[in-house]
Amino acid sequence: MDPKTPNNDGWTAPGHGTGPFGEPLDDPRPRVDQRLVEPETDYEVVRGERVQASPSNPDHADPHMQLDAVVFTHLRPGWRGATDLLTRTDERSDFATDASVRREGIDPTTGARYLEEVAFEVVNTQRAGDLTAKAQDLTARGVRRVFGMWPRQKRICEWRGGVWQVLPLASVIDDECFARPIPVQALLDASAADDALADALLARGNSRLAAVVASAAHQGEARGEVRGEARGEARGEARGEAQGKAAALLAVLQARGLDVDEDARQRITSCADSAMLSVWITRAVTATALADILDASAR
């Protein structure tokens, strides 16, 4: 959201230190789903100050859409992504970040949804002081990581140690909630986002992409057969088939972000066993370690 702050109306409300059945809790803060604002309206409350949260112009709305797509596609099973999810951080604040990630289900200690663990905010016209206040309140509440995006400046920052720290564009955001680290560039550049989405789907073992990979392997096999036939050599045909599958396997490993050392690369490219290469390709779609793929004992 791009908040605009009117006069301070002194918006505060008492917290309720009780659980879902009225039992007292050690934590005196309000539950994350207790409201100072009416959901789906056009304001938030940041430290007792009513902040107008208006619909966005393209400068904010477009990168927000890209952010949502990238974050959602990278989620591991068991995690949930949300857009503009209201969170009550303390007695005085009730606001939403542009995108957030939390565990699925209900927190048994509160009877409410889990608090988000990672949050992102797109910055366009938002005041720097409001953004910093949000980051302070979110982390004080228990949100592990808070990121700010400045699309115009092509800059991503993370709130660490009480300051905004700029992330290098070539770096990644690695976290337990993501199936694959998010490239920082993918949050700022549309073509990088496309590549990141495909890589993330492969990392999550997407069945449709697995079928595409298998099809590519078969096409490589067919091209190898054509080359072998053109040479009139059965050995050339088999070698061409294996080369096509080896190339497909290396492409999958690269897309999945699995490091291939020189010994493993040599083992793959020199393998003449087409059936074994097919097994490796199938494993590569879901495996998390190279050793699990190249284990020759399981066929």
PDB file of C-alpha atoms in Angstrom:
ATOM      1  CA  MET A   1       0.000   0.000   0.000  1.00  0.00           C
ATOM      2  CA  ASP A   2       0.953   3.665  -0.441  1.00  0.00           C
ATOM      3  CA  PRO A   3      -0.257   5.272   2.787  1.00  0.00           C
ATOM      4  CA  LYS A   4      -1.103   8.950   3.108  1.00  0.00           C
ATOM      5  CA  THR A   5      -1.252  10.297   6.636  1.00  0.00           C
ATOM      6  CA  PRO A   6      -4.000  12.747   7.653  1.00  0.00           C
ATOM      7  CA  ASN A   7      -4.211  14.482  11.012  1.00  0.00           C
ATOM      8  CA  ASN A   8      -3.535  12.344  14.069  1.00  0.00           C
ATOM      9  CA  ASP A   9      -6.887  11.243  15.447  1.00  0.00           C
ATOM     10  CA  GLY A  10      -5.304   9.470  18.426  1.00  0.00           C
ATOM     11  CA  TRP A  11      -6.385   5.981  17.354  1.00  0.00           C
ATOM     12  CA  THR A  12      -5.616   3.636  20.230  1.00  0.00           C
ATOM     13  CA  ALA A  13      -7.370   0.681  21.770  1.00  0.00           C
ATOM     14  CA  PRO A  14      -6.769  -1.507  24.811  1.00  0.00           C
ATOM     15  CA  GLY A  15      -5.293  -4.943  24.281  1.00  0.00           C
ATOM     16  CA  HIS A  16      -6.852  -8.149  25.463  1.00  0.00           C
ATOM     17  CA  GLY A  17      -4.404 -10.569  27.037  1.00  0.00           C
ATOM     18  CA  THR A  18      -6.691 -13.584  26.737  1.00  0.00           C
ATOM     19  CA  GLY A  19      -6.700 -16.753  24.675  1.00  0.00           C
ATOM     20  CA  PRO A  20      -9.465 -18.069  22.396  1.00  0.00           C
ATOM     21  CA  PHE A  21     -11.547 -19.205  25.387  1.00  0.00           C
ATOM     22  CA  GLY A  22     -10.974 -16.186  27.584  1.00  0.00           C
ATOM     23  CA  GLU A  23      -8.047 -17.676  29.462  1.00  0.00           C
ATOM     24  CA  PRO A  24      -5.274 -15.245  30.493  1.00  0.00           C
ATOM     25  CA  LEU A  25      -2.079 -15.300  28.481  1.00  0.00           C
ATOM     26  CA  ASP A  26       1.440 -14.414  29.556  1.00  0.00           C
ATOM     27  CA  ASP A  27       1.749 -12.153  26.512  1.00  0.00           C
ATOM     28  CA  PRO A  28      -0.234  -8.953  27.239  1.00  0.00           C
ATOM     29  CA  ARG A  29      -0.258  -7.853  23.595  1.00  0.00           C
ATOM     30  CA  PRO A  30      -3.417  -8.132  21.467  1.00  0.00           C
ATOM     31  CA  ARG A  31      -3.828 -11.159  19.210  1.00  0.00           C
ATOM     32  CA  VAL A  32      -2.621 -10.642  15.664  1.00  0.00           C
ATOM     33  CA  ASP A  33      -6.226 -10.793  14.386  1.00  0.00           C
ATOM     34  CA  GLN A  34      -7.704  -8.238  16.814  1.00  0.00           C
ATOM     35  CA  ARG A  35      -8.607  -5.102  14.944  1.00  0.00           C
ATOM     36  CA  LEU A  36      -8.234  -1.386  15.397  1.00  0.00           C
ATOM     37  CA  VAL A  37      -9.467  -0.933  11.817  1.00  0.00           C
ATOM     38  CA  GLU A  38     -12.332  -2.416   9.845  1.00  0.00           C
ATOM     39  CA  PRO A  39     -10.950  -4.888   7.274  1.00  0.00           C
ATOM     40  CA  GLU A  40     -11.372  -3.915   3.603  1.00  0.00           C
ATOM     41  CA  THR A  41     -11.542  -0.199   4.447  1.00  0.00           C
ATOM     42  CA  ASP A  42      -9.068   2.464   3.368  1.00  0.00           C
ATOM     43  CA  TYR A  43      -7.013   3.102   6.466  1.00  0.00           C
ATOM     44  CA  GLU A  44      -4.496   1.552   8.840  1.00  0.00           C
ATOM     45  CA  VAL A  45      -3.338   2.540  12.315  1.00  0.00           C
ATOM     46  CA  VAL A  46       0.408   2.980  12.880  1.00  0.00           C
ATOM     47  CA  ARG A  47       1.354   3.758  16.495  1.00  0.00           C
ATOM     48  CA  GLY A  48      -1.987   5.348  17.244  1.00  0.00           C
ATOM     49  CA  GLU A  49      -2.020   7.451  14.089  1.00  0.00           C
ATOM     50  CA  ARG A  50      -4.679   6.870  11.469  1.00  0.00           C
ATOM     51  CA  VAL A  51      -2.980   6.384   8.071  1.00  0.00           C
ATOM     52  CA  GLN A  52      -4.901   6.517   4.808  1.00  0.00           C
ATOM     53  CA  ALA A  53      -4.130   3.460   2.648  1.00  0.00           C
ATOM     54  CA  SER A  54      -5.411   4.342  -0.811  1.00  0.00           C
ATOM     55  CA  PRO A  55      -5.634   2.261  -4.008  1.00  0.00           C
ATOM     56  CA  SER A  56      -2.365   2.365  -5.899  1.00  0.00           C
ATOM     57  CA  ASN A  57      -1.065   3.833  -9.138  1.00  0.00           C
ATOM     58  CA  PRO A  58       1.014   1.689 -11.538  1.00  0.00           C
ATOM     59  CA  ASP A  59       4.279   2.779  -9.863  1.00  0.00           C
ATOM     60  CA  HIS A  60       3.194   0.782  -6.825  1.00  0.00           C
ATOM     61  CA  ALA A  61       0.644  -1.680  -8.180  1.00  0.00           C
ATOM     62  CA  ASP A  62       2.849  -3.197 -10.910  1.00  0.00           C
ATOM     63  CA  PRO A  63       5.845  -4.149  -8.711  1.00  0.00           C
ATOM     64  CA  HIS A  64       3.378  -5.322  -6.063  1.00  0.00           C
ATOM     65  CA  MET A  65       1.937  -7.832  -8.547  1.00  0.00           C
ATOM     66  CA  GLN A  66       5.441  -9.049  -9.446  1.00  0.00           C
ATOM     67  CA  LEU A  67       6.354  -9.383  -5.770  1.00  0.00           C
ATOM     68  CA  ASP A  68       3.262 -11.464  -5.047  1.00  0.00           C
ATOM     69  CA  ALA A  69       3.905 -13.790  -7.986  1.00  0.00           C
ATOM     70  CA  VAL A  70       7.546 -14.410  -7.088  1.00  0.00           C
ATOM     71  CA  VAL A  71       6.931 -14.947  -3.367  1.00  0.00           C
ATOM     72  CA  PHE A  72       3.939 -17.242  -3.907  1.00  0.00           C
ATOM     73  CA  THR A  73       5.759 -19.439  -6.413  1.00  0.00           C
ATOM     74  CA  HIS A  74       8.747 -19.915  -4.095  1.00  0.00           C
ATOM     75  CA  LEU A  75       6.786 -21.111  -1.035  1.00  0.00           C
ATOM     76  CA  ARG A  76       7.530 -24.500   0.492  1.00  0.00           C
ATOM     77  CA  PRO A  77       4.631 -26.806   1.388  1.00  0.00           C
ATOM     78  CA  GLY A  78       3.321 -25.879   4.836  1.00  0.00           C
ATOM     79  CA  TRP A  79       3.699 -22.138   4.277  1.00  0.00           C
ATOM     80  CA  ARG A  80       1.090 -19.588   3.265  1.00  0.00           C
ATOM     81  CA  GLY A  81       1.481 -16.330   1.349  1.00  0.00           C
ATOM     82  CA  ALA A  82      -0.832 -13.340   1.736  1.00  0.00           C
ATOM     83  CA  THR A  83      -1.424  -9.925   0.204  1.00  0.00           C
ATOM     84  CA  ASP A  84      -2.342  -6.915   2.373  1.00  0.00           C
ATOM     85  CA  LEU A  85      -2.892  -9.080   5.440  1.00  0.00           C
ATOM     86  CA  LEU A  86      -3.844  -6.989   8.476  1.00  0.00           C
ATOM     87  CA  THR A  87      -1.737  -7.650  11.564  1.00  0.00           C
ATOM     88  CA  ARG A  88      -2.194  -6.190  15.026  1.00  0.00           C
ATOM     89  CA  THR A  89       1.364  -5.618  16.195  1.00  0.00           C
ATOM     90  CA  ASP A  90       0.639  -3.976  19.566  1.00  0.00           C
ATOM     91  CA  GLU A  91      -1.808  -1.739  21.422  1.00  0.00           C
ATOM     92  CA  ARG A  92      -1.428   1.146  18.981  1.00  0.00           C
ATOM     93  CA  SER A  93      -0.836  -0.409  15.552  1.00  0.00           C
ATOM     94  CA  ASP A  94      -2.984  -2.421  13.148  1.00  0.00           C
ATOM     95  CA  PHE A  95      -1.681  -2.436   9.557  1.00  0.00           C
ATOM     96  CA  ALA A  96      -0.964  -4.619   6.534  1.00  0.00           C
ATOM     97  CA  THR A  97       2.250  -5.243   4.621  1.00  0.00           C
ATOM     98  CA  ASP A  98       2.113  -5.701   0.849  1.00  0.00           C
ATOM     99  CA  ALA A  99       3.122  -9.380   0.960  1.00  0.00           C
ATOM    100  CA  SER A 100       3.827 -11.754   3.812  1.00  0.00           C
ATOM    101  CA  VAL A 101       4.535 -15.405   4.549  1.00  0.00           C
ATOM    102  CA  ARG A 102       3.300 -17.381   7.559  1.00  0.00           C
ATOM    103  CA  ARG A 103       2.900 -21.004   8.554  1.00  0.00           C
ATOM    104  CA  GLU A 104      -0.307 -22.710   7.515  1.00  0.00           C
ATOM    105  CA  GLY A 105      -2.981 -23.483  10.109  1.00  0.00           C
ATOM    106  CA  ILE A 106      -3.815 -22.142  13.544  1.00  0.00           C
ATOM    107  CA  ASP A 107      -1.301 -21.270  16.244  1.00  0.00           C
ATOM    108  CA  PRO A 108      -2.240 -23.515  19.194  1.00  0.00           C
ATOM    109  CA  THR A 109      -0.890 -21.011  21.704  1.00  0.00           C
ATOM    110  CA  THR A 110      -3.330 -18.294  20.639  1.00  0.00           C
ATOM    111  CA  GLY A 111      -6.122 -19.981  18.693  1.00  0.00           C
ATOM    112  CA  ALA A 112      -5.499 -17.447  15.893  1.00  0.00           C
ATOM    113  CA  ARG A 113      -3.626 -17.662  12.624  1.00  0.00           C
ATOM    114  CA  TYR A 114       0.136 -17.795  12.842  1.00  0.00           C
ATOM    115  CA  LEU A 115       2.001 -14.510  12.841  1.00  0.00           C
ATOM    116  CA  GLU A 116       3.769 -13.880   9.572  1.00  0.00           C
ATOM    117  CA  GLU A 117       7.490 -14.636   9.653  1.00  0.00           C
ATOM    118  CA  VAL A 118       8.575 -12.769   6.521  1.00  0.00           C
ATOM    119  CA  ALA A 119       7.066  -9.494   5.278  1.00  0.00           C
ATOM    120  CA  PHE A 120       7.604  -7.254   2.243  1.00  0.00           C
ATOM    121  CA  GLU A 121       6.602  -3.639   1.678  1.00  0.00           C
ATOM    122  CA  VAL A 122       6.687  -1.829  -1.680  1.00  0.00           C
ATOM    123  CA  VAL A 123       7.746   1.796  -1.182  1.00  0.00           C
ATOM    124  CA  ASN A 124       6.509   4.500  -3.507  1.00  0.00           C
ATOM    125  CA  THR A 125       4.966   7.531  -1.771  1.00  0.00           C
ATOM    126  CA  GLN A 126       5.090   6.031   1.720  1.00  0.00           C
ATOM    127  CA  ARG A 127       6.883   8.131   4.324  1.00  0.00           C
ATOM    128  CA  ALA A 128      10.246   6.735   5.412  1.00  0.00           C
ATOM    129  CA  GLY A 129       9.281   7.187   9.053  1.00  0.00           C
ATOM    130  CA  ASP A 130       6.101   5.130   8.655  1.00  0.00           C
ATOM    131  CA  LEU A 131       8.018   2.316   6.929  1.00  0.00           C
ATOM    132  CA  THR A 132      10.636   2.228   9.678  1.00  0.00           C
ATOM    133  CA  ALA A 133       7.941   2.292  12.369  1.00  0.00           C
ATOM    134  CA  LYS A 134       6.248  -0.670  10.709  1.00  0.00           C
ATOM    135  CA  ALA A 135       9.518  -2.609  10.545  1.00  0.00           C
ATOM    136  CA  GLN A 136      10.230  -1.896  14.215  1.00  0.00           C
ATOM    137  CA  ASP A 137       6.736  -2.921  15.326  1.00  0.00           C
ATOM    138  CA  LEU A 138       6.655  -6.062  13.177  1.00  0.00           C
ATOM    139  CA  THR A 139      10.005  -7.337  14.414  1.00  0.00           C
ATOM    140  CA  ALA A 140       9.085  -6.467  18.004  1.00  0.00           C
ATOM    141  CA  ARG A 141       5.945  -8.551  17.559  1.00  0.00           C
ATOM    142  CA  GLY A 142       8.006 -11.509  16.313  1.00  0.00           C
ATOM    143  CA  VAL A 143       8.194 -11.208  12.527  1.00  0.00           C
ATOM    144  CA  ARG A 144      11.619 -12.618  11.703  1.00  0.00           C
ATOM    145  CA  ARG A 145      12.406 -10.663   8.526  1.00  0.00           C
ATOM    146  CA  VAL A 146      11.088  -7.444   7.001  1.00  0.00           C
ATOM    147  CA  PHE A 147      12.022  -6.231   3.504  1.00  0.00           C
ATOM    148  CA  GLY A 148      11.482  -2.895   1.797  1.00  0.00           C
ATOM    149  CA  MET A 149      11.329  -2.562  -2.005  1.00  0.00           C
ATOM    150  CA  TRP A 150      12.105   0.698  -3.799  1.00  0.00           C
ATOM    151  CA  PRO A 151      11.258  -0.147  -7.448  1.00  0.00           C
ATOM    152  CA  ARG A 152      12.125   3.311  -8.826  1.00  0.00           C
ATOM    153  CA  GLN A 153      15.604   3.136  -7.332  1.00  0.00           C
ATOM    154  CA  LYS A 154      15.985  -0.573  -8.150  1.00  0.00           C
ATOM    155  CA  ARG A 155      16.774  -1.231  -4.509  1.00  0.00           C
ATOM    156  CA  ILE A 156      15.821  -3.934  -1.997  1.00  0.00           C
ATOM    157  CA  CYS A 157      16.618  -3.513   1.688  1.00  0.00           C
ATOM    158  CA  GLU A 158      16.218  -5.714   4.755  1.00  0.00           C
ATOM    159  CA  TRP A 159      15.605  -4.372   8.244  1.00  0.00           C
ATOM    160  CA  ARG A 160      18.541  -5.676  10.283  1.00  0.00           C
ATOM    161  CA  GLY A 161      19.935  -4.497  13.577  1.00  0.00           C
ATOM    162  CA  GLY A 162      17.770  -1.400  13.620  1.00  0.00           C
ATOM    163  CA  VAL A 163      18.721  -0.116  10.149  1.00  0.00           C
ATOM    164  CA  TRP A 164      17.772  -0.733   6.514  1.00  0.00           C
ATOM    165  CA  GLN A 165      20.571  -2.683   4.838  1.00  0.00           C
ATOM    166  CA  VAL A 166      20.773  -2.705   1.035  1.00  0.00           C
ATOM    167  CA  LEU A 167      20.901  -6.154  -0.577  1.00  0.00           C
ATOM    168  CA  PRO A 168      23.213  -6.571  -3.592  1.00  0.00           C
ATOM    169  CA  LEU A 169      21.250  -7.149  -6.794  1.00  0.00           C
ATOM    170  CA  ALA A 170      23.212 -10.349  -7.433  1.00  0.00           C
ATOM    171  CA  SER A 171      22.321 -11.779  -4.009  1.00  0.00           C
ATOM    172  CA  VAL A 172      19.404 -14.002  -2.977  1.00  0.00           C
ATOM    173  CA  ILE A 173      16.867 -14.092  -0.147  1.00  0.00           C
ATOM    174  CA  ASP A 174      17.264 -17.519   1.429  1.00  0.00           C
ATOM    175  CA  ASP A 175      14.807 -18.622   4.104  1.00  0.00           C
ATOM    176  CA  GLU A 176      13.261 -21.827   5.434  1.00  0.00           C
ATOM    177  CA  CYS A 177       9.873 -20.817   4.021  1.00  0.00           C
ATOM    178  CA  PHE A 178      11.152 -20.854   0.422  1.00  0.00           C
ATOM    179  CA  ALA A 179      11.716 -23.970  -1.671  1.00  0.00           C
ATOM    180  CA  ARG A 180      14.487 -22.107  -3.453  1.00  0.00           C
ATOM    181  CA  PRO A 181      16.232 -18.820  -2.603  1.00  0.00           C
ATOM    182  CA  ILE A 182      14.610 -15.790  -4.250  1.00  0.00           C
ATOM    183  CA  PRO A 183      17.013 -13.821  -6.472  1.00  0.00           C
ATOM    184  CA  VAL A 184      16.859 -10.158  -5.459  1.00  0.00           C
ATOM    185  CA  GLN A 185      16.895  -9.196  -9.133  1.00  0.00           C
ATOM    186  CA  ALA A 186      13.674 -11.178  -9.675  1.00  0.00           C
ATOM    187  CA  LEU A 187      11.789  -8.697  -7.490  1.00  0.00           C
ATOM    188  CA  LEU A 188      12.872  -5.771  -9.672  1.00  0.00           C
ATOM    189  CA  ASP A 189      13.196  -7.116 -13.216  1.00  0.00           C
ATOM    190  CA  ALA A 190      10.397  -8.860 -15.146  1.00  0.00           C
ATOM    191  CA  SER A 191      12.640 -11.177 -17.178  1.00  0.00           C
ATOM    192  CA  ALA A 192      14.549 -12.220 -14.046  1.00  0.00           C
ATOM    193  CA  ALA A 193      11.183 -12.865 -12.391  1.00  0.00           C
ATOM    194  CA  ASP A 194      10.185 -15.199 -15.243  1.00  0.00           C
ATOM    195  CA  ASP A 195      13.369 -17.237 -14.817  1.00  0.00           C
ATOM    196  CA  ALA A 196      12.939 -17.340 -11.039  1.00  0.00           C
ATOM    197  CA  LEU A 197       9.342 -18.558 -11.343  1.00  0.00           C
ATOM    198  CA  ALA A 198      10.376 -21.433 -13.603  1.00  0.00           C
ATOM    199  CA  ASP A 199      13.282 -22.376 -11.336  1.00  0.00           C
ATOM    200  CA  ALA A 200      11.040 -22.280  -8.263  1.00  0.00           C
ATOM    201  CA  LEU A 201       8.430 -24.522  -9.863  1.00  0.00           C
ATOM    202  CA  LEU A 202      11.150 -27.024 -10.729  1.00  0.00           C
ATOM    203  CA  ALA A 203      12.457 -26.866  -7.165  1.00  0.00           C
ATOM    204  CA  ARG A 204       8.955 -27.621  -5.896  1.00  0.00           C
ATOM    205  CA  GLY A 205       8.670 -30.656  -8.192  1.00  0.00           C
ATOM    206  CA  ASN A 206       5.877 -29.217 -10.340  1.00  0.00           C
ATOM    207  CA  SER A 207       4.406 -32.111 -12.329  1.00  0.00           C
ATOM    208  CA  ARG A 208       3.690 -30.043 -15.448  1.00  0.00           C
ATOM    209  CA  LEU A 209       7.290 -28.861 -15.688  1.00  0.00           C
ATOM    210  CA  ALA A 210       8.477 -32.400 -14.987  1.00  0.00           C
ATOM    211  CA  ALA A 211       6.531 -33.481 -18.064  1.00  0.00           C
ATOM    212  CA  VAL A 212       8.159 -30.706 -20.110  1.00  0.00           C
ATOM    213  CA  VAL A 213      11.597 -31.832 -18.925  1.00  0.00           C
ATOM    214  CA  ALA A 214      10.804 -35.421 -19.860  1.00  0.00           C
ATOM    215  CA  SER A 215       9.616 -34.267 -23.264  1.00  0.00           C
ATOM    216  CA  ALA A 216      12.840 -32.330 -23.788  1.00  0.00           C
ATOM    217  CA  ALA A 217      14.804 -35.435 -22.892  1.00  0.00           C
ATOM    218  CA  HIS A 218      12.881 -37.471 -25.439  1.00  0.00           C
ATOM    219  CA  GLN A 219      13.469 -34.801 -28.071  1.00  0.00           C
ATOM    220  CA  GLY A 220      17.169 -34.974 -27.298  1.00  0.00           C
ATOM    221  CA  GLU A 221      16.936 -38.725 -27.693  1.00  0.00           C
ATOM    222  CA  ALA A 222      15.228 -38.341 -31.057  1.00  0.00           C
ATOM    223  CA  ARG A 223      17.849 -35.885 -32.279  1.00  0.00           C
ATOM    224  CA  GLY A 224      20.537 -38.322 -31.219  1.00  0.00           C
ATOM    225  CA  GLU A 225      18.900 -41.076 -33.214  1.00  0.00           C
ATOM    226  CA  VAL A 226      18.770 -38.873 -36.294  1.00  0.00           C
ATOM    227  CA  ARG A 227      22.437 -38.006 -35.944  1.00  0.00           C
ATOM    228  CA  GLY A 228      23.314 -41.644 -35.438  1.00  0.00           C
ATOM    229  CA  GLU A 229      21.313 -42.734 -38.460  1.00  0.00           C
ATOM    230  CA  ALA A 230      22.899 -40.046 -40.594  1.00  0.00           C
ATOM    231  CA  ARG A 231      26.288 -41.463 -39.688  1.00  0.00           C
ATOM    232  CA  GLY A 232      25.069 -44.932 -40.309  1.00  0.00           C
ATOM    233  CA  GLU A 233      26.587 -46.041 -37.050  1.00  0.00           C
ATOM    234  CA  ALA A 234      24.642 -47.736 -34.267  1.00  0.00           C
ATOM    235  CA  ARG A 235      27.253 -46.568 -31.819  1.00  0.00           C
ATOM    236  CA  GLY A 236      26.799 -42.971 -32.956  1.00  0.00           C
ATOM    237  CA  GLU A 237      23.044 -43.272 -32.540  1.00  0.00           C
ATOM    238  CA  ALA A 238      23.346 -44.457 -28.957  1.00  0.00           C
ATOM    239  CA  ARG A 239      25.947 -41.833 -28.136  1.00  0.00           C
ATOM    240  CA  GLY A 240      23.809 -39.075 -29.637  1.00  0.00           C
ATOM    241  CA  GLU A 241      20.860 -40.218 -27.557  1.00  0.00           C
ATOM    242  CA  ALA A 242      22.954 -40.176 -24.390  1.00  0.00           C
ATOM    243  CA  GLN A 243      24.353 -36.734 -25.188  1.00  0.00           C
ATOM    244  CA  GLY A 244      20.858 -35.325 -25.577  1.00  0.00           C
ATOM    245  CA  LYS A 245      19.778 -36.734 -22.229  1.00  0.00           C
ATOM    246  CA  ALA A 246      22.972 -35.546 -20.514  1.00  0.00           C
ATOM    247  CA  ALA A 247      22.341 -32.007 -21.778  1.00  0.00           C
ATOM    248  CA  ALA A 248      18.729 -32.154 -20.530  1.00  0.00           C
ATOM    249  CA  LEU A 249      19.891 -33.394 -17.111  1.00  0.00           C
ATOM    250  CA  LEU A 250      22.439 -30.606 -16.731  1.00  0.00           C
ATOM    251  CA  ALA A 251      19.779 -28.047 -17.678  1.00  0.00           C
ATOM    252  CA  VAL A 252      17.445 -29.349 -14.966  1.00  0.00           C
ATOM    253  CA  LEU A 253      20.214 -29.328 -12.350  1.00  0.00           C
ATOM    254  CA  GLN A 254      21.095 -25.742 -13.219  1.00  0.00           C
ATOM    255  CA  ALA A 255      17.447 -24.643 -13.047  1.00  0.00           C
ATOM    256  CA  ARG A 256      17.022 -26.352  -9.677  1.00  0.00           C
ATOM    257  CA  GLY A 257      20.064 -24.554  -8.292  1.00  0.00           C
ATOM    258  CA  LEU A 258      21.974 -27.770  -7.540  1.00  0.00           C
ATOM    259  CA  ASP A 259      25.739 -27.360  -7.715  1.00  0.00           C
ATOM    260  CA  VAL A 260      27.459 -29.727 -10.122  1.00  0.00           C
ATOM    261  CA  ASP A 261      31.173 -30.154  -9.464  1.00  0.00           C
ATOM    262  CA  GLU A 262      33.575 -31.076 -12.222  1.00  0.00           C
ATOM    263  CA  ASP A 263      33.658 -34.770 -11.300  1.00  0.00           C
ATOM    264  CA  ALA A 264      29.859 -35.027 -11.417  1.00  0.00           C
ATOM    265  CA  ARG A 265      29.687 -33.105 -14.699  1.00  0.00           C
ATOM    266  CA  GLN A 266      32.252 -35.451 -16.223  1.00  0.00           C
ATOM    267  CA  ARG A 267      30.299 -38.456 -14.970  1.00  0.00           C
ATOM    268  CA  ILE A 268      27.114 -37.145 -16.566  1.00  0.00           C
ATOM    269  CA  THR A 269      28.552 -36.101 -19.920  1.00  0.00           C
ATOM    270  CA  SER A 270      30.575 -39.294 -20.311  1.00  0.00           C
ATOM    271  CA  CYS A 271      27.693 -41.619 -19.398  1.00  0.00           C
ATOM    272  CA  ALA A 272      26.676 -43.744 -22.396  1.00  0.00           C
ATOM    273  CA  ASP A 273      23.868 -45.552 -20.533  1.00  0.00           C
ATOM    274  CA  SER A 274      20.708 -43.906 -21.896  1.00  0.00           C
ATOM    275  CA  ALA A 275      18.449 -45.734 -19.437  1.00  0.00           C
ATOM    276  CA  MET A 276      20.541 -44.562 -16.490  1.00  0.00           C
ATOM    277  CA  LEU A 277      20.405 -40.974 -17.729  1.00  0.00           C
ATOM    278  CA  SER A 278      16.613 -41.227 -17.929  1.00  0.00           C
ATOM    279  CA  VAL A 279      16.547 -42.336 -14.285  1.00  0.00           C
ATOM    280  CA  TRP A 280      18.753 -39.413 -13.291  1.00  0.00           C
ATOM    281  CA  ILE A 281      16.499 -36.932 -15.124  1.00  0.00           C
ATOM    282  CA  THR A 282      13.437 -38.236 -13.302  1.00  0.00           C
ATOM    283  CA  ARG A 283      15.187 -37.965  -9.923  1.00  0.00           C
ATOM    284  CA  ALA A 284      16.492 -34.483 -10.719  1.00  0.00           C
ATOM    285  CA  VAL A 285      12.993 -33.004 -10.771  1.00  0.00           C
ATOM    286  CA  THR A 286      12.458 -33.550  -7.028  1.00  0.00           C
ATOM    287  CA  ALA A 287      15.791 -34.477  -5.417  1.00  0.00           C
ATOM    288  CA  THR A 288      17.410 -32.025  -3.012  1.00  0.00           C
ATOM    289  CA  ALA A 289      21.003 -33.290  -3.331  1.00  0.00           C
ATOM    290  CA  LEU A 290      23.151 -34.327  -6.264  1.00  0.00           C
ATOM    291  CA  ALA A 291      24.153 -37.546  -4.489  1.00  0.00           C
ATOM    292  CA  ASP A 292      20.497 -38.638  -4.417  1.00  0.00           C
ATOM    293  CA  ILE A 293      20.336 -38.266  -8.202  1.00  0.00           C
ATOM    294  CA  LEU A 294      23.539 -40.036  -9.196  1.00  0.00           C
ATOM    295  CA  ASP A 295      23.184 -43.005  -6.838  1.00  0.00           C
ATOM    296  CA  ALA A 296      23.551 -45.885  -9.273  1.00  0.00           C
ATOM    297  CA  SER A 297      22.317 -48.468  -6.782  1.00  0.00           C
ATOM    298  CA  ALA A 298      18.644 -47.549  -7.306  1.00  0.00           C
ATOM    299  CA  ARG A 299      17.259 -47.767 -10.805  1.00  0.00           C
TER     300      ARG A 299
END
